[in-house]
Amino acid sequence: MKAHDGMYIDGAWRPAAGQDVIEVVNPADEQVLATVPAGTAADVDAAVRAARAALPGWAATPPAERAARLTALRDVLDARRDEIATTVTAELGAPLKFSQAVHAAVPIAVAGSYAELAGTYAFEEKVGNSTVYHEPIGVVGAITPWNYPLHQIVAKAAPALAAGCTIVLKPAENTPLVAQLFAEAVHEAGVPAGVFNLVTGLGPVAGQALAEHPGVDLVSFTGSTAVGRRIASVAGAAVKKVALELGGKSANVVLPGADLAKAVNVGVANVMSNSGQTCSAWTRMLVHRDQYDEAVELAAQAAAKYGERIGPVVSARQQERVLGYIEKGVAEGARLVAGGPQAPREKGYFVSPTVFADVAPDMTIAQEEIFGPVLSILRYEDEEDALRIANGTVYGLAGAVWAADEERAVAFARRMDTGQVDINGGRFNPLAPFGGYKQSGVGRELGAHGLAEYLQTKSLQF
């Protein structure tokens, strides 16, 4: 697979400062797809300098012109959607149909939403005798994960561009090829030189250099809570703004009287999608004691259908991590009803779709983010008990509630300590704010709330 051997800085592909490279491995067959440069602090510095030099011109560009560049970017991505899908399938391992429907289609929709929003957002408003201006915060350091590689890039780059910010992107080392494809699309869309810059590399080197760089005004990071804490600490020392989208252990609460079969089937599908590598996955299913045994049987049957339908996890390290959690669940007394800790194939980083029953709320598999195709089913006594269990982790990213009475579901959801809740299988909305409570993060992505993260406020009094 074709890969650039340099960094995209100041509108051109330039040689990396060092000689080290990163091997990009196909997790389905463990073959090396390509190599990309392992960026250094010098590469990051060059990219940040380019972004700072481009900032005054891009910030002064009228919103309508920024919207036009975003529209062009959306169109380029749309024209290359097949290439996007095959690239993500190769470097992440997602089944091609899922890559087409999600990994390619969703970022295109999000880019389009910001193209429209850039032309309609109220960057200036009157408040009494004041005029309030919403101005770009400056240079954005974007550090993105591998699980939804293009979506997470677009969810940061599109609002930053709409706001008038310039960007330096450090994508995950596992999935850098689609990031290079995005840089090509930015170039083809006519975004001015220096407005968007790409440095591939490892987190402890290039990522750390970007978070620490004094020329970066905002660090936007998606990834683990542990790394998010380190980034927040580094940024805090410089009184630098952060936007952090971190881990999750989301609850899928099935209230008595809900359509149990639908709630279970949709819940299992949610966990197994993308091989369980979704921060907002509903990895804890909470079912009333009277329906618990039926729900466990339904979940086991549903999980069995995914044995040949899900792809591998992203790496050998991730496979080892997930299988270790499954072993931990067994050791702590949870009951396996589907899957298990044995790798199902000799080649590739596959994990069997796994379902645990008899999971206690304090078990490791009910408290920690596994990031693999593993579902825990927990029993509750009444709604107050369900709420206590649902809110009983350090996370608060997403969740779901099912009930025959929508008002009852909404009332329960309003009491959940989480940033986003789907009611009776509510559809994904690219305009709705996404982000977490507690240790699931700081700030929001998508829609107008996502754009606001890249703005700072100035008021003039008359």
CSV table of C-alpha atoms in Angstrom, one decimal:
chain,number,residue,atom,x,y,z
A,1,MET,CA,0.0,0.0,0.0
A,2,LYS,CA,1.4,3.4,-1.0
A,3,ALA,CA,2.5,5.6,1.8
A,4,HIS,CA,4.3,8.9,1.9
A,5,ASP,CA,7.8,8.8,3.4
A,6,GLY,CA,7.7,12.4,4.7
A,7,MET,CA,5.5,14.8,6.7
A,8,TYR,CA,2.9,17.1,5.3
A,9,ILE,CA,4.1,20.5,6.5
A,10,ASP,CA,3.3,24.0,5.1
A,11,GLY,CA,1.4,22.6,2.1
A,12,ALA,CA,4.0,20.1,0.9
A,13,TRP,CA,5.4,16.6,1.7
A,14,ARG,CA,8.8,17.1,3.3
A,15,PRO,CA,11.5,14.7,4.5
A,16,ALA,CA,11.3,13.7,8.1
A,17,ALA,CA,14.0,15.0,10.5
A,18,GLY,CA,15.0,11.5,11.5
A,19,GLN,CA,15.5,8.1,9.9
A,20,ASP,CA,13.3,5.9,12.1
A,21,VAL,CA,10.1,4.5,10.6
A,22,ILE,CA,7.0,2.8,11.9
A,23,GLU,CA,5.7,-0.4,10.4
A,24,VAL,CA,2.0,-0.4,9.6
A,25,VAL,CA,0.7,-3.9,10.1
A,26,ASN,CA,-2.5,-5.5,8.8
A,27,PRO,CA,-4.1,-7.0,12.0
A,28,ALA,CA,-6.0,-9.6,10.0
A,29,ASP,CA,-3.0,-11.4,8.6
A,30,GLU,CA,-0.1,-9.7,10.5
A,31,GLN,CA,1.6,-8.6,7.3
A,32,VAL,CA,3.5,-5.3,7.0
A,33,LEU,CA,1.5,-2.9,4.8
A,34,ALA,CA,3.9,0.0,4.6
A,35,THR,CA,6.2,2.2,6.7
A,36,VAL,CA,5.8,5.8,7.7
A,37,PRO,CA,8.3,8.2,9.3
A,38,ALA,CA,8.6,8.2,13.1
A,39,GLY,CA,8.4,11.9,13.7
A,40,THR,CA,10.6,13.7,16.2
A,41,ALA,CA,10.4,16.9,18.2
A,42,ALA,CA,12.0,18.7,15.3
A,43,ASP,CA,9.3,17.6,12.9
A,44,VAL,CA,6.6,18.8,15.4
A,45,ASP,CA,8.4,22.1,15.8
A,46,ALA,CA,8.5,22.6,12.0
A,47,ALA,CA,4.8,21.8,11.8
A,48,VAL,CA,3.8,24.2,14.6
A,49,ARG,CA,5.9,27.0,13.1
A,50,ALA,CA,4.1,26.5,9.8
A,51,ALA,CA,0.7,26.5,11.6
A,52,ARG,CA,1.6,29.7,13.5
A,53,ALA,CA,2.7,31.5,10.4
A,54,ALA,CA,-0.5,30.6,8.6
A,55,LEU,CA,-2.8,31.5,11.5
A,56,PRO,CA,-3.3,35.2,10.9
A,57,GLY,CA,-4.3,34.8,7.3
A,58,TRP,CA,-6.7,31.8,8.0
A,59,ALA,CA,-8.2,33.5,11.1
A,60,ALA,CA,-9.0,36.6,9.0
A,61,THR,CA,-10.5,34.5,6.2
A,62,PRO,CA,-14.3,35.2,6.0
A,63,PRO,CA,-16.4,32.3,7.4
A,64,ALA,CA,-18.0,31.9,4.0
A,65,GLU,CA,-14.6,31.1,2.4
A,66,ARG,CA,-13.7,28.8,5.2
A,67,ALA,CA,-17.1,27.1,4.6
A,68,ALA,CA,-16.2,26.8,0.9
A,69,ARG,CA,-12.9,25.0,1.6
A,70,LEU,CA,-14.7,22.6,4.0
A,71,THR,CA,-17.3,21.9,1.3
A,72,ALA,CA,-14.5,21.2,-1.1
A,73,LEU,CA,-12.9,18.9,1.5
A,74,ARG,CA,-16.1,17.0,2.0
A,75,ASP,CA,-16.4,16.5,-1.8
A,76,VAL,CA,-12.9,15.2,-2.1
A,77,LEU,CA,-13.5,12.8,0.7
A,78,ASP,CA,-16.7,11.7,-0.9
A,79,ALA,CA,-15.0,11.1,-4.2
A,80,ARG,CA,-12.4,8.9,-2.4
A,81,ARG,CA,-14.7,7.0,-0.1
A,82,ASP,CA,-13.9,3.6,-1.6
A,83,GLU,CA,-10.2,4.3,-1.1
A,84,ILE,CA,-10.9,5.4,2.5
A,85,ALA,CA,-12.8,2.2,3.2
A,86,THR,CA,-10.1,-0.1,1.8
A,87,THR,CA,-7.4,1.8,3.6
A,88,VAL,CA,-9.1,1.6,7.0
A,89,THR,CA,-9.9,-2.1,6.4
A,90,ALA,CA,-6.2,-2.8,5.7
A,91,GLU,CA,-4.7,-1.0,8.6
A,92,LEU,CA,-7.4,-1.4,11.3
A,93,GLY,CA,-8.9,-4.8,10.2
A,94,ALA,CA,-12.5,-3.7,10.1
A,95,PRO,CA,-14.8,-5.6,7.7
A,96,LEU,CA,-15.1,-3.7,4.4
A,97,LYS,CA,-18.8,-3.2,4.7
A,98,PHE,CA,-18.4,-1.6,8.1
A,99,SER,CA,-15.6,0.5,6.8
A,100,GLN,CA,-17.8,1.7,4.0
A,101,ALA,CA,-20.9,2.3,6.1
A,102,VAL,CA,-19.1,3.9,9.1
A,103,HIS,CA,-15.4,4.6,8.7
A,104,ALA,CA,-15.9,6.4,5.4
A,105,ALA,CA,-19.5,7.6,5.5
A,106,VAL,CA,-19.6,9.2,8.9
A,107,PRO,CA,-16.5,11.5,8.5
A,108,ILE,CA,-17.9,12.7,5.2
A,109,ALA,CA,-21.2,13.6,6.9
A,110,VAL,CA,-19.4,15.3,9.7
A,111,ALA,CA,-17.2,17.3,7.3
A,112,GLY,CA,-20.4,18.4,5.5
A,113,SER,CA,-22.0,19.5,8.8
A,114,TYR,CA,-19.1,21.8,9.5
A,115,ALA,CA,-19.1,23.2,6.0
A,116,GLU,CA,-22.7,24.3,6.6
A,117,LEU,CA,-22.1,25.4,10.2
A,118,ALA,CA,-19.1,27.6,9.2
A,119,GLY,CA,-21.4,29.7,7.1
A,120,THR,CA,-24.2,30.1,9.7
A,121,TYR,CA,-22.5,30.2,13.1
A,122,ALA,CA,-22.8,33.4,15.0
A,123,PHE,CA,-19.2,34.5,15.4
A,124,GLU,CA,-20.4,37.9,16.4
A,125,GLU,CA,-23.4,38.8,18.7
A,126,LYS,CA,-24.9,41.7,20.6
A,127,VAL,CA,-25.3,41.4,24.3
A,128,GLY,CA,-26.8,44.6,25.8
A,129,ASN,CA,-24.2,47.4,25.2
A,130,SER,CA,-21.5,44.9,24.2
A,131,THR,CA,-20.5,43.2,21.0
A,132,VAL,CA,-19.2,39.7,21.7
A,133,TYR,CA,-16.8,38.1,19.2
A,134,HIS,CA,-16.0,34.4,19.0
A,135,GLU,CA,-12.5,34.2,17.7
A,136,PRO,CA,-10.2,31.2,16.8
A,137,ILE,CA,-8.2,30.0,19.8
A,138,GLY,CA,-5.1,29.6,17.6
A,139,VAL,CA,-2.9,26.6,16.8
A,140,VAL,CA,-4.5,23.3,17.6
A,141,GLY,CA,-2.5,20.2,18.4
A,142,ALA,CA,-4.7,17.2,17.5
A,143,ILE,CA,-3.8,13.8,18.7
A,144,THR,CA,-6.1,11.1,17.4
A,145,PRO,CA,-6.7,7.4,18.1
A,146,TRP,CA,-6.8,4.3,15.9
A,147,ASN,CA,-10.2,2.9,16.5
A,148,TYR,CA,-12.2,5.4,14.3
A,149,PRO,CA,-9.1,6.9,12.6
A,150,LEU,CA,-10.7,9.2,10.0
A,151,HIS,CA,-13.8,10.1,12.0
A,152,GLN,CA,-11.7,11.3,14.9
A,153,ILE,CA,-9.4,13.3,12.6
A,154,VAL,CA,-12.4,15.0,10.9
A,155,ALA,CA,-14.2,15.5,14.3
A,156,LYS,CA,-11.2,17.7,15.3
A,157,ALA,CA,-9.9,19.2,12.0
A,158,ALA,CA,-13.3,20.2,10.6
A,159,PRO,CA,-14.4,22.4,13.5
A,160,ALA,CA,-10.9,23.8,13.9
A,161,LEU,CA,-10.9,24.8,10.3
A,162,ALA,CA,-14.4,26.2,10.6
A,163,ALA,CA,-13.4,28.3,13.6
A,164,GLY,CA,-10.3,29.8,11.8
A,165,CYS,CA,-7.7,27.8,13.7
A,166,THR,CA,-4.7,26.1,12.2
A,167,ILE,CA,-3.8,22.5,13.0
A,168,VAL,CA,-1.0,20.1,13.6
A,169,LEU,CA,-2.2,16.5,13.6
A,170,LYS,CA,-0.4,13.5,15.2
A,171,PRO,CA,-2.5,10.4,14.3
A,172,ALA,CA,-2.2,7.0,15.9
A,173,GLU,CA,0.8,5.0,14.8
A,174,ASN,CA,-1.4,2.0,14.0
A,175,THR,CA,-3.5,3.8,11.4
A,176,PRO,CA,-1.4,6.6,9.8
A,177,LEU,CA,-2.3,5.7,6.2
A,178,VAL,CA,-5.8,7.2,6.3
A,179,ALA,CA,-4.3,10.3,8.0
A,180,GLN,CA,-2.0,10.7,5.0
A,181,LEU,CA,-5.0,10.3,2.7
A,182,PHE,CA,-6.8,13.0,4.6
A,183,ALA,CA,-3.8,15.3,4.2
A,184,GLU,CA,-3.9,14.7,0.4
A,185,ALA,CA,-7.6,15.6,0.5
A,186,VAL,CA,-6.9,18.8,2.4
A,187,HIS,CA,-4.4,19.8,-0.2
A,188,GLU,CA,-6.7,18.9,-3.1
A,189,ALA,CA,-9.5,21.0,-1.5
A,190,GLY,CA,-7.4,24.1,-1.7
A,191,VAL,CA,-6.8,24.7,2.0
A,192,PRO,CA,-4.0,27.2,2.2
A,193,ALA,CA,-0.4,26.0,3.0
A,194,GLY,CA,0.3,25.7,6.8
A,195,VAL,CA,-3.3,25.7,7.8
A,196,PHE,CA,-3.2,21.9,8.2
A,197,ASN,CA,-0.1,19.9,9.0
A,198,LEU,CA,0.6,16.2,9.6
A,199,VAL,CA,3.3,14.6,11.6
A,200,THR,CA,3.3,10.8,12.0
A,201,GLY,CA,5.0,9.3,15.0
A,202,LEU,CA,4.8,7.6,18.4
A,203,GLY,CA,2.8,9.1,21.2
A,204,PRO,CA,5.7,9.4,23.8
A,205,VAL,CA,7.8,11.2,21.2
A,206,ALA,CA,5.8,13.2,18.7
A,207,GLY,CA,2.6,13.3,20.8
A,208,GLN,CA,4.4,14.5,23.8
A,209,ALA,CA,6.3,17.1,21.8
A,210,LEU,CA,3.1,18.4,20.4
A,211,ALA,CA,1.3,18.6,23.8
A,212,GLU,CA,4.3,20.4,25.3
A,213,HIS,CA,5.0,22.8,22.4
A,214,PRO,CA,4.7,26.5,23.5
A,215,GLY,CA,3.3,27.4,20.1
A,216,VAL,CA,0.2,25.2,20.5
A,217,ASP,CA,-2.8,26.9,22.1
A,218,LEU,CA,-5.2,24.0,22.4
A,219,VAL,CA,-4.5,20.2,22.7
A,220,SER,CA,-7.4,18.1,21.5
A,221,PHE,CA,-6.9,14.4,22.4
A,222,THR,CA,-8.9,11.3,22.0
A,223,GLY,CA,-7.7,8.1,23.7
A,224,SER,CA,-7.2,6.5,27.1
A,225,THR,CA,-7.9,8.2,30.3
A,226,ALA,CA,-4.4,7.5,31.5
A,227,VAL,CA,-2.8,9.3,28.6
A,228,GLY,CA,-5.4,12.1,28.9
A,229,ARG,CA,-4.3,12.7,32.4
A,230,ARG,CA,-0.7,13.2,31.3
A,231,ILE,CA,-1.7,15.5,28.5
A,232,ALA,CA,-3.9,17.6,30.9
A,233,SER,CA,-0.9,17.8,33.3
A,234,VAL,CA,1.5,19.0,30.6
A,235,ALA,CA,-1.0,21.5,29.2
A,236,GLY,CA,-2.0,22.7,32.7
A,237,ALA,CA,1.6,23.7,33.4
A,238,ALA,CA,1.4,26.1,30.5
A,239,VAL,CA,-2.3,27.1,31.3
A,240,LYS,CA,-3.2,25.7,27.9
A,241,LYS,CA,-6.7,24.6,27.0
A,242,VAL,CA,-7.4,20.9,26.5
A,243,ALA,CA,-10.3,19.0,25.0
A,244,LEU,CA,-10.2,15.4,26.1
A,245,GLU,CA,-12.4,12.5,24.9
A,246,LEU,CA,-11.4,9.6,27.0
A,247,GLY,CA,-12.6,6.2,28.1
A,248,GLY,CA,-16.0,4.7,28.8
A,249,LYS,CA,-17.8,1.9,30.5
A,250,SER,CA,-21.3,2.7,29.3
A,251,ALA,CA,-24.4,1.1,30.7
A,252,ASN,CA,-27.3,-0.3,28.6
A,253,VAL,CA,-30.2,-0.3,31.0
A,254,VAL,CA,-33.3,-2.4,30.1
A,255,LEU,CA,-36.2,-1.4,32.2
A,256,PRO,CA,-39.1,-3.8,32.9
A,257,GLY,CA,-41.6,-3.8,30.1
A,258,ALA,CA,-39.2,-2.8,27.4
A,259,ASP,CA,-38.9,-4.9,24.2
A,260,LEU,CA,-36.3,-7.3,25.7
A,261,ALA,CA,-35.3,-9.0,22.4
A,262,LYS,CA,-34.7,-5.8,20.6
A,263,ALA,CA,-32.8,-4.2,23.5
A,264,VAL,CA,-30.5,-7.3,23.8
A,265,ASN,CA,-29.9,-7.7,20.1
A,266,VAL,CA,-29.1,-4.0,19.5
A,267,GLY,CA,-27.0,-4.0,22.7
A,268,VAL,CA,-24.9,-7.0,21.6
A,269,ALA,CA,-24.5,-5.4,18.1
A,270,ASN,CA,-23.3,-2.2,19.7
A,271,VAL,CA,-20.6,-4.0,21.7
A,272,MET,CA,-19.4,-6.2,18.8
A,273,SER,CA,-19.2,-3.3,16.2
A,274,ASN,CA,-15.7,-2.4,15.3
A,275,SER,CA,-14.6,-5.5,17.3
A,276,GLY,CA,-15.5,-3.8,20.5
A,277,GLN,CA,-13.0,-1.0,19.9
A,278,THR,CA,-15.5,1.9,20.6
A,279,CYS,CA,-15.1,4.2,23.6
A,280,SER,CA,-18.9,4.7,23.8
A,281,ALA,CA,-19.8,1.0,23.5
A,282,TRP,CA,-22.5,-0.2,25.9
A,283,THR,CA,-20.3,-2.8,27.5
A,284,ARG,CA,-22.5,-3.3,30.6
A,285,MET,CA,-26.0,-4.6,30.1
A,286,LEU,CA,-28.3,-4.1,33.1
A,287,VAL,CA,-31.4,-6.3,33.2
A,288,HIS,CA,-34.1,-6.7,35.9
A,289,ARG,CA,-33.8,-9.9,37.9
A,290,ASP,CA,-37.2,-11.2,36.5
A,291,GLN,CA,-35.9,-11.0,32.9
A,292,TYR,CA,-32.3,-11.7,33.6
A,293,ASP,CA,-32.1,-15.4,32.5
A,294,GLU,CA,-34.0,-14.7,29.3
A,295,ALA,CA,-31.7,-11.8,28.5
A,296,VAL,CA,-28.5,-13.9,29.1
A,297,GLU,CA,-29.8,-16.6,26.7
A,298,LEU,CA,-30.7,-14.0,24.0
A,299,ALA,CA,-27.3,-12.3,24.3
A,300,ALA,CA,-25.5,-15.6,24.0
A,301,GLN,CA,-27.4,-16.5,20.9
A,302,ALA,CA,-26.8,-13.0,19.4
A,303,ALA,CA,-23.1,-13.1,20.1
A,304,ALA,CA,-22.7,-16.5,18.4
A,305,LYS,CA,-23.8,-14.9,15.1
A,306,TYR,CA,-20.8,-12.5,15.2
A,307,GLY,CA,-18.1,-15.2,15.3
A,308,GLU,CA,-17.2,-14.8,11.6
A,309,ARG,CA,-18.5,-11.3,11.1
A,310,ILE,CA,-16.2,-9.2,13.2
A,311,GLY,CA,-12.6,-8.3,12.4
A,312,PRO,CA,-9.5,-8.5,14.6
A,313,VAL,CA,-8.5,-6.1,17.2
A,314,VAL,CA,-5.8,-3.6,16.1
A,315,SER,CA,-2.6,-5.3,17.4
A,316,ALA,CA,-1.0,-8.2,19.2
A,317,ARG,CA,-0.8,-5.9,22.2
A,318,GLN,CA,-4.5,-5.2,22.1
A,319,GLN,CA,-5.4,-8.8,21.6
A,320,GLU,CA,-3.3,-9.8,24.7
A,321,ARG,CA,-4.9,-7.0,26.7
A,322,VAL,CA,-8.5,-8.1,25.8
A,323,LEU,CA,-7.8,-11.8,26.4
A,324,GLY,CA,-6.3,-10.9,29.7
A,325,TYR,CA,-9.5,-9.2,30.8
A,326,ILE,CA,-11.5,-12.2,29.8
A,327,GLU,CA,-9.3,-14.4,31.9
A,328,LYS,CA,-9.7,-11.9,34.8
A,329,GLY,CA,-13.5,-12.1,34.4
A,330,VAL,CA,-13.4,-15.9,34.7
A,331,ALA,CA,-11.0,-15.8,37.7
A,332,GLU,CA,-13.3,-13.3,39.5
A,333,GLY,CA,-16.3,-15.6,39.2
A,334,ALA,CA,-18.2,-14.3,36.2
A,335,ARG,CA,-19.9,-17.0,34.0
A,336,LEU,CA,-18.9,-17.3,30.4
A,337,VAL,CA,-21.9,-17.8,28.1
A,338,ALA,CA,-20.2,-17.0,24.8
A,339,GLY,CA,-16.6,-16.7,23.7
A,340,GLY,CA,-13.7,-17.1,26.0
A,341,PRO,CA,-10.0,-16.3,26.4
A,342,GLN,CA,-8.7,-18.5,23.6
A,343,ALA,CA,-7.7,-16.8,20.3
A,344,PRO,CA,-10.1,-18.2,17.7
A,345,ARG,CA,-7.6,-18.1,14.8
A,346,GLU,CA,-3.9,-18.9,14.4
A,347,LYS,CA,-3.3,-15.9,12.2
A,348,GLY,CA,-4.4,-12.4,13.0
A,349,TYR,CA,-5.3,-10.6,16.2
A,350,PHE,CA,-8.8,-12.0,16.6
A,351,VAL,CA,-10.9,-12.3,19.8
A,352,SER,CA,-14.1,-14.3,20.1
A,353,PRO,CA,-17.3,-12.4,20.7
A,354,THR,CA,-17.6,-12.8,24.5
A,355,VAL,CA,-20.5,-12.5,26.9
A,356,PHE,CA,-20.3,-12.8,30.7
A,357,ALA,CA,-23.3,-13.4,33.0
A,358,ASP,CA,-23.4,-13.2,36.8
A,359,VAL,CA,-21.2,-10.1,36.7
A,360,ALA,CA,-21.0,-8.2,40.0
A,361,PRO,CA,-20.8,-4.4,39.8
A,362,ASP,CA,-17.4,-4.3,41.4
A,363,MET,CA,-15.7,-6.9,39.2
A,364,THR,CA,-12.8,-5.7,37.0
A,365,ILE,CA,-14.7,-6.4,33.8
A,366,ALA,CA,-17.6,-4.2,35.0
A,367,GLN,CA,-15.3,-1.4,36.1
A,368,GLU,CA,-12.5,-1.1,33.6
A,369,GLU,CA,-12.6,-0.3,29.9
A,370,ILE,CA,-11.6,-3.5,28.0
A,371,PHE,CA,-11.8,-2.2,24.4
A,372,GLY,CA,-12.7,-5.5,22.8
A,373,PRO,CA,-15.8,-7.5,21.9
A,374,VAL,CA,-16.7,-8.3,25.5
A,375,LEU,CA,-20.1,-7.8,27.1
A,376,SER,CA,-20.9,-8.0,30.8
A,377,ILE,CA,-24.6,-8.6,31.9
A,378,LEU,CA,-25.5,-7.4,35.4
A,379,ARG,CA,-28.7,-8.1,37.4
A,380,TYR,CA,-30.6,-5.3,39.2
A,381,GLU,CA,-33.4,-5.3,41.7
A,382,ASP,CA,-35.3,-2.1,41.0
A,383,GLU,CA,-34.7,1.2,39.2
A,384,GLU,CA,-32.8,2.8,42.0
A,385,ASP,CA,-30.4,-0.2,42.1
A,386,ALA,CA,-30.1,0.0,38.3
A,387,LEU,CA,-29.2,3.7,38.6
A,388,ARG,CA,-26.6,3.0,41.3
A,389,ILE,CA,-25.0,0.4,39.1
A,390,ALA,CA,-25.1,2.5,36.0
A,391,ASN,CA,-23.4,5.4,37.7
A,392,GLY,CA,-21.0,3.2,39.7
A,393,THR,CA,-17.9,3.7,37.6
A,394,VAL,CA,-15.4,6.5,37.1
A,395,TYR,CA,-16.6,6.9,33.5
A,396,GLY,CA,-19.6,8.7,32.1
A,397,LEU,CA,-19.3,8.8,28.3
A,398,ALA,CA,-22.5,7.2,26.8
A,399,GLY,CA,-25.3,4.8,27.6
A,400,ALA,CA,-28.7,3.6,26.6
A,401,VAL,CA,-32.1,3.1,28.2
A,402,TRP,CA,-35.0,0.9,26.9
A,403,ALA,CA,-38.6,1.2,28.2
A,404,ALA,CA,-42.1,0.8,27.0
A,405,ASP,CA,-42.9,4.3,28.1
A,406,GLU,CA,-40.5,6.8,26.5
A,407,GLU,CA,-41.1,9.3,29.4
A,408,ARG,CA,-39.9,6.7,31.9
A,409,ALA,CA,-36.8,6.1,29.8
A,410,VAL,CA,-36.1,9.9,29.6
A,411,ALA,CA,-36.6,10.3,33.3
A,412,PHE,CA,-34.1,7.5,34.0
A,413,ALA,CA,-31.6,8.9,31.4
A,414,ARG,CA,-31.7,12.3,33.0
A,415,ARG,CA,-30.4,10.8,36.2
A,416,MET,CA,-27.5,9.0,34.5
A,417,ASP,CA,-24.1,10.6,35.0
A,418,THR,CA,-23.1,10.4,31.3
A,419,GLY,CA,-22.8,12.7,28.4
A,420,GLN,CA,-24.9,11.0,25.8
A,421,VAL,CA,-27.8,8.5,26.1
A,422,ASP,CA,-29.7,6.7,23.4
A,423,ILE,CA,-33.4,6.1,24.1
A,424,ASN,CA,-34.9,2.9,22.7
A,425,GLY,CA,-32.2,2.6,20.1
A,426,GLY,CA,-32.0,6.3,19.1
A,427,ARG,CA,-30.1,7.0,15.9
A,428,PHE,CA,-26.7,8.6,15.7
A,429,ASN,CA,-26.9,12.4,15.2
A,430,PRO,CA,-23.7,14.1,13.9
A,431,LEU,CA,-24.9,17.4,15.1
A,432,ALA,CA,-25.4,16.4,18.7
A,433,PRO,CA,-22.6,17.1,21.2
A,434,PHE,CA,-20.5,14.1,22.1
A,435,GLY,CA,-18.3,13.9,25.2
A,436,GLY,CA,-18.2,12.7,28.8
A,437,TYR,CA,-18.8,13.3,32.4
A,438,LYS,CA,-16.3,12.4,35.2
A,439,GLN,CA,-13.1,10.7,33.9
A,440,SER,CA,-14.5,10.3,30.4
A,441,GLY,CA,-13.2,13.7,29.4
A,442,VAL,CA,-13.5,17.4,29.2
A,443,GLY,CA,-15.2,19.3,26.4
A,444,ARG,CA,-17.5,18.2,23.5
A,445,GLU,CA,-17.2,17.2,19.9
A,446,LEU,CA,-19.6,17.4,16.9
A,447,GLY,CA,-22.1,20.1,16.0
A,448,ALA,CA,-22.1,23.7,17.3
A,449,HIS,CA,-20.8,22.5,20.7
A,450,GLY,CA,-17.8,21.0,19.0
A,451,LEU,CA,-17.1,24.2,17.1
A,452,ALA,CA,-17.2,26.2,20.3
A,453,GLU,CA,-14.3,24.2,21.7
A,454,TYR,CA,-12.0,25.9,19.2
A,455,LEU,CA,-13.2,29.5,19.9
A,456,GLN,CA,-12.3,32.1,22.5
A,457,THR,CA,-14.5,35.0,23.5
A,458,LYS,CA,-13.9,38.7,23.4
A,459,SER,CA,-16.3,41.4,24.4
A,460,LEU,CA,-16.3,45.1,23.5
A,461,GLN,CA,-18.4,47.5,25.5
A,462,PHE,CA,-19.9,50.7,24.0
